[in-house]
PDB file of C-alpha atoms in Angstrom:
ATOM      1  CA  UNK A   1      18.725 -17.878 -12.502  1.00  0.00           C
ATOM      2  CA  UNK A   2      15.050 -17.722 -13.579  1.00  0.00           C
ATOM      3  CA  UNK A   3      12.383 -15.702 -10.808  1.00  0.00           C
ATOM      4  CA  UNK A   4       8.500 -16.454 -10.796  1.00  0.00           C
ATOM      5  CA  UNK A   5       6.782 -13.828  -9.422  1.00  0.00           C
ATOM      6  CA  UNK A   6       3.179 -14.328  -8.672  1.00  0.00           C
ATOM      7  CA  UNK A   7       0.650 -11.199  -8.486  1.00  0.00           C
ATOM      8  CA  UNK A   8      -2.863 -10.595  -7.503  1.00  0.00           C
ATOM      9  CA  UNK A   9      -5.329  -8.066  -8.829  1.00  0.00           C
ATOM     10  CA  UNK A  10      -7.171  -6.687  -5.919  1.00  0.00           C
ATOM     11  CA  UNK A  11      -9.610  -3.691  -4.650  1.00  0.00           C
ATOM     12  CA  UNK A  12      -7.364  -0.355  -5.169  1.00  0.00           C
ATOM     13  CA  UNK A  13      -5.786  -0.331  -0.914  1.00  0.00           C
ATOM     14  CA  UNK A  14      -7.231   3.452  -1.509  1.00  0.00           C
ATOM     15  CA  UNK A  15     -10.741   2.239  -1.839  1.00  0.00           C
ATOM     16  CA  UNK A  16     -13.412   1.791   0.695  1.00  0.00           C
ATOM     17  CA  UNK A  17     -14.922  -1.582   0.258  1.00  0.00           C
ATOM     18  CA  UNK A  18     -18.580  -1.756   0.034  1.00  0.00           C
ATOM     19  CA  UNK A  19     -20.019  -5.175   0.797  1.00  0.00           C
ATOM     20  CA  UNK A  20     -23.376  -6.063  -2.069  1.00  0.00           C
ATOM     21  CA  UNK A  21     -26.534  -5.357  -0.707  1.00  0.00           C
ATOM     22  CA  UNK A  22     -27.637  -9.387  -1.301  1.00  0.00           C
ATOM     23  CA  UNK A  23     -24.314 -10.074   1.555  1.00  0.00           C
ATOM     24  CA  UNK A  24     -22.791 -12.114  -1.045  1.00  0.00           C
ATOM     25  CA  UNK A  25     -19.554 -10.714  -1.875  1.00  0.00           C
ATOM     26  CA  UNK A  26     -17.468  -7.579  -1.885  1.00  0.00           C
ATOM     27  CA  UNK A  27     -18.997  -5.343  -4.535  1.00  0.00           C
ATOM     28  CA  UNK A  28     -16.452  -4.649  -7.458  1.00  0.00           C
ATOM     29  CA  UNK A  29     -18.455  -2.671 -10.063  1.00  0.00           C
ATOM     30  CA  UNK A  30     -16.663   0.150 -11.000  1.00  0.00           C
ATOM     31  CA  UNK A  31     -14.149   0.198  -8.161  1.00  0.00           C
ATOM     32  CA  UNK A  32     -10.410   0.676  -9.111  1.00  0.00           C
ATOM     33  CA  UNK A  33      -8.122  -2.363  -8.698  1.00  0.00           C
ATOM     34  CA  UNK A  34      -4.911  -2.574  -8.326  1.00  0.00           C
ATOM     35  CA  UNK A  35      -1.939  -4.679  -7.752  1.00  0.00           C
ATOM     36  CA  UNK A  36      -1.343  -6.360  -4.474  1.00  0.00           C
ATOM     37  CA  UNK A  37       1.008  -3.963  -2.138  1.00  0.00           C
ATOM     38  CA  UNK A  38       2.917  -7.244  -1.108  1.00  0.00           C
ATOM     39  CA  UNK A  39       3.157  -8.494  -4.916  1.00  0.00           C
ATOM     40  CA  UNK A  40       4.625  -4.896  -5.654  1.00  0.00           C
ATOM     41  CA  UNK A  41       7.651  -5.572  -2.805  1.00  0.00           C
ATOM     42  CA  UNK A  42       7.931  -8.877  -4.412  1.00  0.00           C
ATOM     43  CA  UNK A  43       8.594  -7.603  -7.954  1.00  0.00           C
ATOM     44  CA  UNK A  44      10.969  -5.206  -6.753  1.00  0.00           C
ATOM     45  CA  UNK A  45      12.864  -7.581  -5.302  1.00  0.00           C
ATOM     46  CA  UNK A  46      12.842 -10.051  -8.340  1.00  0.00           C
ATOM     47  CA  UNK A  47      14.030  -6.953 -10.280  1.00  0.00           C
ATOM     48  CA  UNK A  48      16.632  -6.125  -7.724  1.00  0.00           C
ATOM     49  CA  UNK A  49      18.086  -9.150  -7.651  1.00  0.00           C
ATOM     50  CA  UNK A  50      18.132  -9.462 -11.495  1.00  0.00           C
ATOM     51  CA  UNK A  51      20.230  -5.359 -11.211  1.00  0.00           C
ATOM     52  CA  UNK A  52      22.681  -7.240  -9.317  1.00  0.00           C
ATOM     53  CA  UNK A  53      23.576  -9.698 -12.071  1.00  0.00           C
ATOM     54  CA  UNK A  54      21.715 -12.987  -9.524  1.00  0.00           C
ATOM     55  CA  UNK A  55      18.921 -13.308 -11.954  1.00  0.00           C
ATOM     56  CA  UNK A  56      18.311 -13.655 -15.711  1.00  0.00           C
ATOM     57  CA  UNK A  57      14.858 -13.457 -16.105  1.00  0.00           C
ATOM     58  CA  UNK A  58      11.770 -12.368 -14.045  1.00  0.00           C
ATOM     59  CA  UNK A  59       8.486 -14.126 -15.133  1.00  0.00           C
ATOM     60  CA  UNK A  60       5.268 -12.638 -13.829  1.00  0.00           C
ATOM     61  CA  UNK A  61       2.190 -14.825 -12.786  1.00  0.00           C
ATOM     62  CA  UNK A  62      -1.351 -14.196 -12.117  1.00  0.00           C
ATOM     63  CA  UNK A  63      -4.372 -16.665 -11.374  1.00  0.00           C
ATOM     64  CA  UNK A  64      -7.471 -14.536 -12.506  1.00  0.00           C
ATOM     65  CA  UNK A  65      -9.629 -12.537 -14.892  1.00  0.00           C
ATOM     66  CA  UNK A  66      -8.590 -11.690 -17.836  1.00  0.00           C
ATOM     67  CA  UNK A  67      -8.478  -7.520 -16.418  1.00  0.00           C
ATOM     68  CA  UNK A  68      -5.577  -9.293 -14.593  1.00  0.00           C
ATOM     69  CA  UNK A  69      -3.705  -9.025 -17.466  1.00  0.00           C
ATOM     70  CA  UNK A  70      -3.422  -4.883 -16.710  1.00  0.00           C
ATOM     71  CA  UNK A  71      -1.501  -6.102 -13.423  1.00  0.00           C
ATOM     72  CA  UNK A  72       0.457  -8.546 -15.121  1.00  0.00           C
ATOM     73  CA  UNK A  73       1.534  -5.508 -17.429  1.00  0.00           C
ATOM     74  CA  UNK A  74       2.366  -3.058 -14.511  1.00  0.00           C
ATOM     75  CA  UNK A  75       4.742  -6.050 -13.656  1.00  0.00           C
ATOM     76  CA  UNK A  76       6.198  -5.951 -16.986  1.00  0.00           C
ATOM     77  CA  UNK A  77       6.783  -1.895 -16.785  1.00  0.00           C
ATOM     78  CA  UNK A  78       8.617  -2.404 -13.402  1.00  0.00           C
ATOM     79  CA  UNK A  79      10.682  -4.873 -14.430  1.00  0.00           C
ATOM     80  CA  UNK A  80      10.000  -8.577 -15.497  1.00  0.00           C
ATOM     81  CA  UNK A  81      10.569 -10.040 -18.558  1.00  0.00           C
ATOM     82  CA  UNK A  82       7.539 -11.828 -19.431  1.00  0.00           C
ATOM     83  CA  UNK A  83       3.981 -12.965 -18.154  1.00  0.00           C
ATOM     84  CA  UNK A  84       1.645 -15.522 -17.458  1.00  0.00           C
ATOM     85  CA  UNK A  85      -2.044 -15.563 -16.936  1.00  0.00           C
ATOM     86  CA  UNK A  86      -3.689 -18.020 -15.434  1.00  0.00           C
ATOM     87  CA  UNK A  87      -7.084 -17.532 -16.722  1.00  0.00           C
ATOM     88  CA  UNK A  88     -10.269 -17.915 -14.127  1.00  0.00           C
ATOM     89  CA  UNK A  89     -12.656 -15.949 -12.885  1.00  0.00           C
ATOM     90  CA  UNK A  90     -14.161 -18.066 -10.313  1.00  0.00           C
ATOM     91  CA  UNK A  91     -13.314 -16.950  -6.545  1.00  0.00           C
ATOM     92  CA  UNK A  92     -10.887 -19.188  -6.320  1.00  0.00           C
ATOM     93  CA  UNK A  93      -9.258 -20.445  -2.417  1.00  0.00           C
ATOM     94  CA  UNK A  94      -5.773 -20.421  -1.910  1.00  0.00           C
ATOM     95  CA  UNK A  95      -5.657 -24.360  -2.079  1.00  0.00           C
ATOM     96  CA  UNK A  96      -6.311 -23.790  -5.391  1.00  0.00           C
ATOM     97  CA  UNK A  97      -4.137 -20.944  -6.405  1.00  0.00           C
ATOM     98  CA  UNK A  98      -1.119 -22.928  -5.160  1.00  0.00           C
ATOM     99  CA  UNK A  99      -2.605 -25.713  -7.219  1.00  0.00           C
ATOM    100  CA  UNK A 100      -2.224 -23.916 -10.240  1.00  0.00           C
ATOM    101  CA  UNK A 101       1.426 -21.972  -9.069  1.00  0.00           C
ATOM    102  CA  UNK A 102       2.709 -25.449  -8.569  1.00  0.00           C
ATOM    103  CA  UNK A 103       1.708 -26.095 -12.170  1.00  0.00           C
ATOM    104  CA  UNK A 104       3.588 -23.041 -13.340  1.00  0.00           C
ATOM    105  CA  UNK A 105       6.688 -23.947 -11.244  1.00  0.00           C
ATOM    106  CA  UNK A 106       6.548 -27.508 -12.666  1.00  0.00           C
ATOM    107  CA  UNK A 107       6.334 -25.629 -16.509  1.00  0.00           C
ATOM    108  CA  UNK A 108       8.692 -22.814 -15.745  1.00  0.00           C
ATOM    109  CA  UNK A 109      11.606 -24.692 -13.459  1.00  0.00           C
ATOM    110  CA  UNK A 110      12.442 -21.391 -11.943  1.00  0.00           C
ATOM    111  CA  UNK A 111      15.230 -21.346  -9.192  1.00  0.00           C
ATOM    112  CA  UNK A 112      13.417 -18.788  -6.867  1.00  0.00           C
ATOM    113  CA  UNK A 113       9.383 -18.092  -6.422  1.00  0.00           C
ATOM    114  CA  UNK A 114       8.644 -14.752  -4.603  1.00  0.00           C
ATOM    115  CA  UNK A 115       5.095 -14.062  -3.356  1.00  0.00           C
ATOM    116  CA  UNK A 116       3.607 -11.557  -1.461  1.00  0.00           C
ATOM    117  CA  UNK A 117       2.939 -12.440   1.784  1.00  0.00           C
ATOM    118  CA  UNK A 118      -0.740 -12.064   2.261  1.00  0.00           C
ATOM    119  CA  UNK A 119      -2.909 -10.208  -0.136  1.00  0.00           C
ATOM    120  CA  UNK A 120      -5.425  -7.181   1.415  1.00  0.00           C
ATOM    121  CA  UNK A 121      -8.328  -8.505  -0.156  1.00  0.00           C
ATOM    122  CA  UNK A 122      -8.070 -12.110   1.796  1.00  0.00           C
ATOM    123  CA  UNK A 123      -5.620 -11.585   4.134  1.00  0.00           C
ATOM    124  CA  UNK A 124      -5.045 -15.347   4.245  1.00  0.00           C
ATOM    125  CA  UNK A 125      -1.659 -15.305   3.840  1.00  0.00           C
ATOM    126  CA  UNK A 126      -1.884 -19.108   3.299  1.00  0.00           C
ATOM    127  CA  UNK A 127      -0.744 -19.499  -0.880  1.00  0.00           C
ATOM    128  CA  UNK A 128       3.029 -19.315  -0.112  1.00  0.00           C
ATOM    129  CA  UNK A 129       2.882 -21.446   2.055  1.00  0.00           C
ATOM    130  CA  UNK A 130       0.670 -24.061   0.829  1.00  0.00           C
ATOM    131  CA  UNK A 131       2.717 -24.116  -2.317  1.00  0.00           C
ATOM    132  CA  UNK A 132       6.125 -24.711  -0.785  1.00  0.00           C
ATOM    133  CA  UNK A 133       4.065 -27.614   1.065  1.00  0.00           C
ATOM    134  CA  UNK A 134       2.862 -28.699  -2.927  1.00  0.00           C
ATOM    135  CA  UNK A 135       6.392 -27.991  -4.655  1.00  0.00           C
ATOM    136  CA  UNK A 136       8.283 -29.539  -1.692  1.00  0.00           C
ATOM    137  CA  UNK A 137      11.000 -26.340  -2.513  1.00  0.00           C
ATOM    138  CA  UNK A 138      12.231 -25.032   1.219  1.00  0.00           C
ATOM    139  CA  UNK A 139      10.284 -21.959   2.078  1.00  0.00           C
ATOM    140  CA  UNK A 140      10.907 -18.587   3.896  1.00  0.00           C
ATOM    141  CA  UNK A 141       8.110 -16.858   4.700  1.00  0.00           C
ATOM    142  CA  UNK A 142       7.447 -12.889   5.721  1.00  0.00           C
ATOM    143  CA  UNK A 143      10.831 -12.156   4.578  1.00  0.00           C
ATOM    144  CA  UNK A 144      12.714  -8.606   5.683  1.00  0.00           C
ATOM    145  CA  UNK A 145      15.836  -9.274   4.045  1.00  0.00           C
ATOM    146  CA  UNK A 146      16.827 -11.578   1.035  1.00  0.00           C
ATOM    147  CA  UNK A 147      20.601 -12.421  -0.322  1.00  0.00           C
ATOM    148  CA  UNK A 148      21.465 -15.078  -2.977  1.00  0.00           C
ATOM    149  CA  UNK A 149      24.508 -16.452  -3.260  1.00  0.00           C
ATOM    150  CA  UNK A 150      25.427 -19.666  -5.214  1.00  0.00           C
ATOM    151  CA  UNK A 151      23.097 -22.053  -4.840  1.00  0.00           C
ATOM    152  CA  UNK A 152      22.083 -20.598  -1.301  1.00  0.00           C
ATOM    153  CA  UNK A 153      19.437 -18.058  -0.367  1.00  0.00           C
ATOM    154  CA  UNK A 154      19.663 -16.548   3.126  1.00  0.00           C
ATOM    155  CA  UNK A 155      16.260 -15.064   4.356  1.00  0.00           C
ATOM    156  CA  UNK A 156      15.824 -13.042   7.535  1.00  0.00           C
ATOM    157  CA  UNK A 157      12.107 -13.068   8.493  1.00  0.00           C
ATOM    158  CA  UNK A 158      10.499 -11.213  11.073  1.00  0.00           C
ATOM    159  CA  UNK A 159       8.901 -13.461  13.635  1.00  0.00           C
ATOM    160  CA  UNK A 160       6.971 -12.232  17.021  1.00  0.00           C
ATOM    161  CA  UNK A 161       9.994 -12.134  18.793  1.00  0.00           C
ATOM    162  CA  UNK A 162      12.321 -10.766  16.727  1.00  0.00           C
ATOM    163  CA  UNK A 163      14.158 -11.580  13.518  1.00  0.00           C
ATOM    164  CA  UNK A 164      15.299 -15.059  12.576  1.00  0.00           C
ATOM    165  CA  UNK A 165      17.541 -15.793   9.828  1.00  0.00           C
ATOM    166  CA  UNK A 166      17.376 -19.051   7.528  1.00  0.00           C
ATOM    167  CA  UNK A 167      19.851 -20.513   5.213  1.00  0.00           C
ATOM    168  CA  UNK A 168      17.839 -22.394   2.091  1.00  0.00           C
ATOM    169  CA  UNK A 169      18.618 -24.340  -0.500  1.00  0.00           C
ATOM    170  CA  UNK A 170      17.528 -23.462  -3.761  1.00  0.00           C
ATOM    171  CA  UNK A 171      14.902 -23.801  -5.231  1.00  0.00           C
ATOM    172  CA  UNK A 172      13.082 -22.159  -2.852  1.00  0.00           C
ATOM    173  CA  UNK A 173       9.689 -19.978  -1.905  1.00  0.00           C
ATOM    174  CA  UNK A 174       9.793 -16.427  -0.349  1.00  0.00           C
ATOM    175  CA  UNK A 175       6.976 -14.312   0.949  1.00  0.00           C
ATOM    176  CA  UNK A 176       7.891 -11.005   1.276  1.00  0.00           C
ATOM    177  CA  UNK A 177       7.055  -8.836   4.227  1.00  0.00           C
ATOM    178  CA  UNK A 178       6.891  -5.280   4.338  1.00  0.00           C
ATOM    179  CA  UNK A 179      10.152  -3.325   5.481  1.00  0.00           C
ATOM    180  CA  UNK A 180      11.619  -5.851   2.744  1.00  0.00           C
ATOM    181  CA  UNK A 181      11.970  -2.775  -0.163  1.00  0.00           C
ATOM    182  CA  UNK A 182      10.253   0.363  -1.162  1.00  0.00           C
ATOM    183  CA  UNK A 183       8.967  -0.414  -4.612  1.00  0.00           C
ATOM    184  CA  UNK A 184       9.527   1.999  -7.739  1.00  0.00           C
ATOM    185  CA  UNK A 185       7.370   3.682 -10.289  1.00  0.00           C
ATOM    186  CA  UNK A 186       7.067   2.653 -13.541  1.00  0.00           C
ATOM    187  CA  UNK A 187       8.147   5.267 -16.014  1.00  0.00           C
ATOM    188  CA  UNK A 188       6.210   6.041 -18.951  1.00  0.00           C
ATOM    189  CA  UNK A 189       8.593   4.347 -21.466  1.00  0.00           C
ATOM    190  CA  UNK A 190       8.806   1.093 -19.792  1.00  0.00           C
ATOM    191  CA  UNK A 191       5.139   1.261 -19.421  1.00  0.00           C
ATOM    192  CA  UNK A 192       5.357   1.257 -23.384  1.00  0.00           C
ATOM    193  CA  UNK A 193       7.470  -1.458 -23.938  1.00  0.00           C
ATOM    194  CA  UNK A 194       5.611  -3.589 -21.271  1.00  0.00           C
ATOM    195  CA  UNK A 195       2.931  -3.408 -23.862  1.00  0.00           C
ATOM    196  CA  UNK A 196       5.048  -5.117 -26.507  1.00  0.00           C
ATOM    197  CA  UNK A 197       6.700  -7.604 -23.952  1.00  0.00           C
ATOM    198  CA  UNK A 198       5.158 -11.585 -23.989  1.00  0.00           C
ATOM    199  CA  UNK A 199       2.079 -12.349 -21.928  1.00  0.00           C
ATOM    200  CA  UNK A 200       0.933 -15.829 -22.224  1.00  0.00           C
ATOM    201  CA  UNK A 201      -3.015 -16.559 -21.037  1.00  0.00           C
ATOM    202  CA  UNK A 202      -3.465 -20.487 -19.646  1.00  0.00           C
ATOM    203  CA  UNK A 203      -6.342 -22.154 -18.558  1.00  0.00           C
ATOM    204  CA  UNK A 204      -6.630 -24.550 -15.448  1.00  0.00           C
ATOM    205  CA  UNK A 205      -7.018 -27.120 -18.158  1.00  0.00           C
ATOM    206  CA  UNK A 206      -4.473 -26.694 -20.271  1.00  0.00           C
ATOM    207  CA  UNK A 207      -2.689 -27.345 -16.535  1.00  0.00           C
ATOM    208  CA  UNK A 208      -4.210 -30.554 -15.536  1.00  0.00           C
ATOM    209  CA  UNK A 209      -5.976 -28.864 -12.491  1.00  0.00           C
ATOM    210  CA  UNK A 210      -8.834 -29.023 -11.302  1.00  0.00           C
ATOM    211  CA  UNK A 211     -10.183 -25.118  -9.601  1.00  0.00           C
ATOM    212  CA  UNK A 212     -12.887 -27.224  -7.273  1.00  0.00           C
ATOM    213  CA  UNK A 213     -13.138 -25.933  -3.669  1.00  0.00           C
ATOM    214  CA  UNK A 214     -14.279 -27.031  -0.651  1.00  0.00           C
ATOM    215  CA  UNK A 215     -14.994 -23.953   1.336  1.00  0.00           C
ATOM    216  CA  UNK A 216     -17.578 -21.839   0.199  1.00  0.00           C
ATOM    217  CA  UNK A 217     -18.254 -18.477   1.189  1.00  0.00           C
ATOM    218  CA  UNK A 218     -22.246 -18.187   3.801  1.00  0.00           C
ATOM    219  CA  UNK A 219     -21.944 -14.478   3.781  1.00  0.00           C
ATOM    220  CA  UNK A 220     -20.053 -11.214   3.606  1.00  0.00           C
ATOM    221  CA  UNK A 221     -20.563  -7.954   5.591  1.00  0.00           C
ATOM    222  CA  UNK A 222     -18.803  -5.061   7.051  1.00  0.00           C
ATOM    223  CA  UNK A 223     -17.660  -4.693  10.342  1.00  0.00           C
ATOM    224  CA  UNK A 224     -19.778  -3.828  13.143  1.00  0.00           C
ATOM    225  CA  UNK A 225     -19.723   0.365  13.707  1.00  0.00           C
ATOM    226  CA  UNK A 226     -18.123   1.034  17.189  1.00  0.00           C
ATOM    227  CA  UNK A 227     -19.794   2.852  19.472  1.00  0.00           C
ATOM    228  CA  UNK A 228     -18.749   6.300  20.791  1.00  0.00           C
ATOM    229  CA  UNK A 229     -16.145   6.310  23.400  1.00  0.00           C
ATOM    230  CA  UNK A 230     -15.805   8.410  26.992  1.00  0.00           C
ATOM    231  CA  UNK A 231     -13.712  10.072  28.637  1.00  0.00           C
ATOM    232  CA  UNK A 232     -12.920   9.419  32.359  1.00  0.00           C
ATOM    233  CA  UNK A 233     -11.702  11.831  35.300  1.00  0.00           C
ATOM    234  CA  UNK A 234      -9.310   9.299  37.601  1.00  0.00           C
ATOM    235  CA  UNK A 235      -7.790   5.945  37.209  1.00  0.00           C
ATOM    236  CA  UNK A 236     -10.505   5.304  40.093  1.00  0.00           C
ATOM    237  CA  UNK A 237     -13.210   5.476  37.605  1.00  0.00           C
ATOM    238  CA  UNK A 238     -11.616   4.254  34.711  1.00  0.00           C
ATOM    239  CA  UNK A 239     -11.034   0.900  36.916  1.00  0.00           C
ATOM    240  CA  UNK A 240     -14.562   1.355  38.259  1.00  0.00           C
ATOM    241  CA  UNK A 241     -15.987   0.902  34.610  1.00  0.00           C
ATOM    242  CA  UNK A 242     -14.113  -1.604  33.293  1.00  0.00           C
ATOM    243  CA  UNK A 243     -14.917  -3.741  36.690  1.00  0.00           C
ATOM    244  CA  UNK A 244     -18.746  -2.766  37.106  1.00  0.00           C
ATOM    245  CA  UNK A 245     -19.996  -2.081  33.461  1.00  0.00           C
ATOM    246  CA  UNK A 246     -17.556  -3.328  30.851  1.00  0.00           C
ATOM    247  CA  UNK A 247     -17.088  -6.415  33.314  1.00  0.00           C
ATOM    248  CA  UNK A 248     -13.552  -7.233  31.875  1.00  0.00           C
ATOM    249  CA  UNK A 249     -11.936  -7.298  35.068  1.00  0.00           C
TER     250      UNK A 249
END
């Protein structure tokens, strides 16, 4: 069974994000990046599964710059057998990231797709989903738990009121949540052959899709600083200000 694992290269989760001084975007000069935390879990678990004898190969995708290709790389040292770069360096919406997964699925025919849920930069959480919607594979989204067998992959996602547990058919899409795994380290010597292992660079073009958005970004800025709070003597006054001055009851 072949595994397509997509990754993102994002702002280091380390990193306090400055905003440009023009409002126009997150500023990136000189800040360290870094793979997505959720793409990590996913590439454990693609590398997991291919420990247990489910899968034969891992592929590793990325729609970005061509510095994604140090990501794509840290996914090779962890554990997958070859990579693809999608090459653009426009600010791309998740529409059309799924646009261009769907053209990697339709390339690569792989049996299982695992994404990250959401990625930190974003937070949309939308590109799973949208290309399960493109791909028309069954989808199981925010995953906690994942078990292959056959032709059948069982997914227990975590939902607001619990856990709920889906049979699908393969192929299939998986977001991965969280409490899913704890993902590894790369050890120096696999970081050295990662450096020898295949990494193939596409364009949109070469893909037969078109990058053009519809939403476009006004303005960026940090969040508002909050104000200092207070403490209160009784639940008298505590009531008291939330009724006469914060006004919220």
């Amino acid at each position: 069974m072949k595994i397509l694992v997509a990754v993102k290269r994002v702002v280091d989760y380390n990193v306090k994000v400055r905003v440009k001084a023009d409002n126009s975007a997150v500023d990136l000069a000189n800040v360290k990046m870094s793979m997505n935390p959720f793409c990590e879990i996913a590439v454990e678990e693609a590398v997991r599964l291919k420990e247990k004898g489910v899968a034969t190969e891992i592929v590793a995708v990325s729609v970005g710059p061509t510095a994604a290709q140090e990501q794509l790389r840290t996914a090779l040292a962890l554990g997958a057998d070859r990579a693809i770069l999608v090459e653009a360096g426009d600010d791309l919406s998740s529409l059309a990231i799924a646009k261009l997964l769907k053209a990697v699925v339709d390339k690569e025919q792989p049996q299982l797709v695992i994404l990250g849920k959401q990625a930190i930069d974003s937070d949309n959480n939308q590109t799973g989903q949208m290309l399960a919607a493109l791909s028309g594979y069954a989808q199981g989204t925010f995953a906690s738990a994942v078990e292959v067998s056959g032709d059948k992959v069982k997914v227990t996602r975590e939902i607001d009121g619990g856990l709920q547990t889906v049979d699908l058919t393969l192929p299939a899409i998986v977001t991965t949540d969280l409490r899913l795994n704890e993902p590894r380290y790369a050890s120096l010597p696999n970081i050295m052959k990662a450096k020898k292992k295949q990494l193939d660079v596409l364009k949109p073009d070469e893909l037969g899709v078109s990058t053009a958005s519809t939403v476009k970004t006004l303005k960026v800025e940090a969040p508002a600083a909050r104000s200092a709070g207070i403490k209160v003597k009784s639940v008298d006054e505590l009531v008291d200000k939330l009724k006469n001055e914060a006004k919220v009851i």
